[in-house]
PDB file of C-alpha atoms in Angstrom:
ATOM      1  CA  MET A   1     -29.359 -17.211   2.961  1.00  0.00           C
ATOM      2  CA  LYS A   2     -28.540 -13.622   3.905  1.00  0.00           C
ATOM      3  CA  ARG A   3     -24.825 -14.359   3.520  1.00  0.00           C
ATOM      4  CA  LEU A   4     -25.366 -15.795   0.067  1.00  0.00           C
ATOM      5  CA  ALA A   5     -27.385 -12.750  -0.984  1.00  0.00           C
ATOM      6  CA  LEU A   6     -24.713 -10.387   0.399  1.00  0.00           C
ATOM      7  CA  ALA A   7     -21.904 -12.315  -1.310  1.00  0.00           C
ATOM      8  CA  THR A   8     -23.795 -12.248  -4.606  1.00  0.00           C
ATOM      9  CA  LEU A   9     -24.487  -8.530  -4.288  1.00  0.00           C
ATOM     10  CA  LEU A  10     -20.837  -7.756  -3.525  1.00  0.00           C
ATOM     11  CA  SER A  11     -19.564  -9.896  -6.371  1.00  0.00           C
ATOM     12  CA  LEU A  12     -21.817  -8.095  -8.844  1.00  0.00           C
ATOM     13  CA  SER A  13     -20.966  -4.643  -7.563  1.00  0.00           C
ATOM     14  CA  PRO A  14     -18.868  -2.572  -9.998  1.00  0.00           C
ATOM     15  CA  ILE A  15     -16.995  -1.027  -7.085  1.00  0.00           C
ATOM     16  CA  ALA A  16     -15.824  -4.412  -5.856  1.00  0.00           C
ATOM     17  CA  ALA A  17     -14.727  -5.407  -9.332  1.00  0.00           C
ATOM     18  CA  ALA A  18     -12.884  -2.175 -10.013  1.00  0.00           C
ATOM     19  CA  ALA A  19     -11.165  -1.856  -6.626  1.00  0.00           C
ATOM     20  CA  THR A  20      -7.467  -2.633  -6.494  1.00  0.00           C
ATOM     21  CA  PRO A  21      -5.679  -3.785  -3.374  1.00  0.00           C
ATOM     22  CA  LEU A  22      -3.830  -1.134  -1.419  1.00  0.00           C
ATOM     23  CA  ALA A  23      -0.512  -2.905  -1.998  1.00  0.00           C
ATOM     24  CA  GLU A  24      -0.936  -2.651  -5.767  1.00  0.00           C
ATOM     25  CA  ASP A  25      -1.626   1.075  -5.559  1.00  0.00           C
ATOM     26  CA  LEU A  26       1.323   1.698  -3.246  1.00  0.00           C
ATOM     27  CA  LYS A  27       3.720   0.261  -5.847  1.00  0.00           C
ATOM     28  CA  ASN A  28       3.310   3.541  -7.747  1.00  0.00           C
ATOM     29  CA  TYR A  29       4.789   5.503  -4.834  1.00  0.00           C
ATOM     30  CA  VAL A  30       7.393   3.340  -3.039  1.00  0.00           C
ATOM     31  CA  VAL A  31       9.748   0.557  -4.051  1.00  0.00           C
ATOM     32  CA  ALA A  32       9.311  -1.910  -1.183  1.00  0.00           C
ATOM     33  CA  PHE A  33       7.248  -2.124   1.979  1.00  0.00           C
ATOM     34  CA  ASP A  34       5.753  -4.621   4.413  1.00  0.00           C
ATOM     35  CA  MET A  35       1.944  -4.668   4.369  1.00  0.00           C
ATOM     36  CA  ALA A  36       1.878  -6.869   7.479  1.00  0.00           C
ATOM     37  CA  ALA A  37       3.338  -3.989   9.505  1.00  0.00           C
ATOM     38  CA  LEU A  38       0.321  -1.784   8.756  1.00  0.00           C
ATOM     39  CA  ASP A  39      -2.716  -1.773  11.002  1.00  0.00           C
ATOM     40  CA  THR A  40      -6.194  -0.826   9.841  1.00  0.00           C
ATOM     41  CA  GLU A  41      -5.732   2.815  10.778  1.00  0.00           C
ATOM     42  CA  ALA A  42      -2.509   3.092   8.740  1.00  0.00           C
ATOM     43  CA  ARG A  43      -4.140   1.411   5.749  1.00  0.00           C
ATOM     44  CA  THR A  44      -7.052   3.838   5.957  1.00  0.00           C
ATOM     45  CA  GLU A  45      -4.654   6.785   6.134  1.00  0.00           C
ATOM     46  CA  LEU A  46      -2.776   5.512   3.079  1.00  0.00           C
ATOM     47  CA  ARG A  47      -5.996   4.964   1.116  1.00  0.00           C
ATOM     48  CA  THR A  48      -7.062   8.545   1.946  1.00  0.00           C
ATOM     49  CA  ILE A  49      -3.742   9.877   0.657  1.00  0.00           C
ATOM     50  CA  LEU A  50      -3.910   7.857  -2.554  1.00  0.00           C
ATOM     51  CA  ASP A  51      -7.527   8.763  -3.271  1.00  0.00           C
ATOM     52  CA  ASP A  52      -7.077  12.524  -2.761  1.00  0.00           C
ATOM     53  CA  PRO A  53      -7.457  14.116  -6.225  1.00  0.00           C
ATOM     54  CA  ASP A  54      -6.009  17.429  -5.018  1.00  0.00           C
ATOM     55  CA  ARG A  55      -2.598  15.995  -4.058  1.00  0.00           C
ATOM     56  CA  SER A  56       0.216  15.918  -6.573  1.00  0.00           C
ATOM     57  CA  HIS A  57       2.140  12.716  -7.252  1.00  0.00           C
ATOM     58  CA  GLY A  58       5.162  14.130  -5.422  1.00  0.00           C
ATOM     59  CA  ASN A  59       3.096  15.019  -2.390  1.00  0.00           C
ATOM     60  CA  LYS A  60       1.612  11.524  -2.348  1.00  0.00           C
ATOM     61  CA  VAL A  61       5.087   9.963  -2.536  1.00  0.00           C
ATOM     62  CA  LEU A  62       6.264  11.973   0.479  1.00  0.00           C
ATOM     63  CA  SER A  63       3.077  11.318   2.453  1.00  0.00           C
ATOM     64  CA  VAL A  64       3.044   7.574   1.726  1.00  0.00           C
ATOM     65  CA  HIS A  65       6.736   7.335   2.566  1.00  0.00           C
ATOM     66  CA  SER A  66       6.102   9.132   5.862  1.00  0.00           C
ATOM     67  CA  VAL A  67       3.210   6.849   6.887  1.00  0.00           C
ATOM     68  CA  LEU A  68       5.127   3.685   6.000  1.00  0.00           C
ATOM     69  CA  ASP A  69       8.223   4.900   7.839  1.00  0.00           C
ATOM     70  CA  ARG A  70       6.218   5.867  10.927  1.00  0.00           C
ATOM     71  CA  HIS A  71       4.782   2.333  11.107  1.00  0.00           C
ATOM     72  CA  GLY A  72       8.065   0.566  10.425  1.00  0.00           C
ATOM     73  CA  ALA A  73       6.743  -0.775   7.129  1.00  0.00           C
ATOM     74  CA  LEU A  74       9.119   1.003   4.757  1.00  0.00           C
ATOM     75  CA  ARG A  75      11.824  -1.266   3.360  1.00  0.00           C
ATOM     76  CA  GLU A  76      14.973   0.335   2.013  1.00  0.00           C
ATOM     77  CA  VAL A  77      16.335  -1.198  -1.179  1.00  0.00           C
ATOM     78  CA  ASP A  78      19.164  -0.306  -3.514  1.00  0.00           C
ATOM     79  CA  ILE A  79      17.300   0.672  -6.665  1.00  0.00           C
ATOM     80  CA  HIS A  80      20.584   0.945  -8.556  1.00  0.00           C
ATOM     81  CA  GLY A  81      21.292  -2.793  -8.402  1.00  0.00           C
ATOM     82  CA  GLY A  82      24.052  -2.856  -5.807  1.00  0.00           C
ATOM     83  CA  PRO A  83      24.031  -5.624  -3.180  1.00  0.00           C
ATOM     84  CA  LEU A  84      22.663  -4.949   0.272  1.00  0.00           C
ATOM     85  CA  ASP A  85      24.536  -6.285   3.285  1.00  0.00           C
ATOM     86  CA  ALA A  86      21.682  -7.142   5.626  1.00  0.00           C
ATOM     87  CA  PRO A  87      19.474 -10.051   4.469  1.00  0.00           C
ATOM     88  CA  GLU A  88      16.398  -8.500   6.086  1.00  0.00           C
ATOM     89  CA  THR A  89      16.744  -5.444   3.855  1.00  0.00           C
ATOM     90  CA  GLN A  90      16.963  -7.471   0.668  1.00  0.00           C
ATOM     91  CA  VAL A  91      13.354  -7.034  -0.230  1.00  0.00           C
ATOM     92  CA  GLY A  92      12.073  -7.541  -3.737  1.00  0.00           C
ATOM     93  CA  LEU A  93       8.644  -7.708  -5.298  1.00  0.00           C
ATOM     94  CA  ALA A  94       7.672 -10.482  -2.856  1.00  0.00           C
ATOM     95  CA  SER A  95       7.343  -7.810  -0.161  1.00  0.00           C
ATOM     96  CA  TYR A  96       4.227  -6.501  -1.870  1.00  0.00           C
ATOM     97  CA  ASN A  97       2.246  -9.631  -1.043  1.00  0.00           C
TER      98      ASN A  97
END
């Protein structure tokens, strides 16, 4: 019964309804990344960066890039449409899932 009440409360909460997944927010700052490579601490650090109202967009881009790179989650892609040689670097929008 307690679980049902908690689930109902969370589903009615405006915060839960308005919250977007971290991966969706990161799309505004990097082209491709691997969410599976990020542990809870890295995800918390990224959320803190994204939610900081005092940081500029450029600062957020550099900070997010740095965190993703440090955790091996940053995926390099050719944003100009040229082919990439290594299959593991050919990451498209599917990498956001």
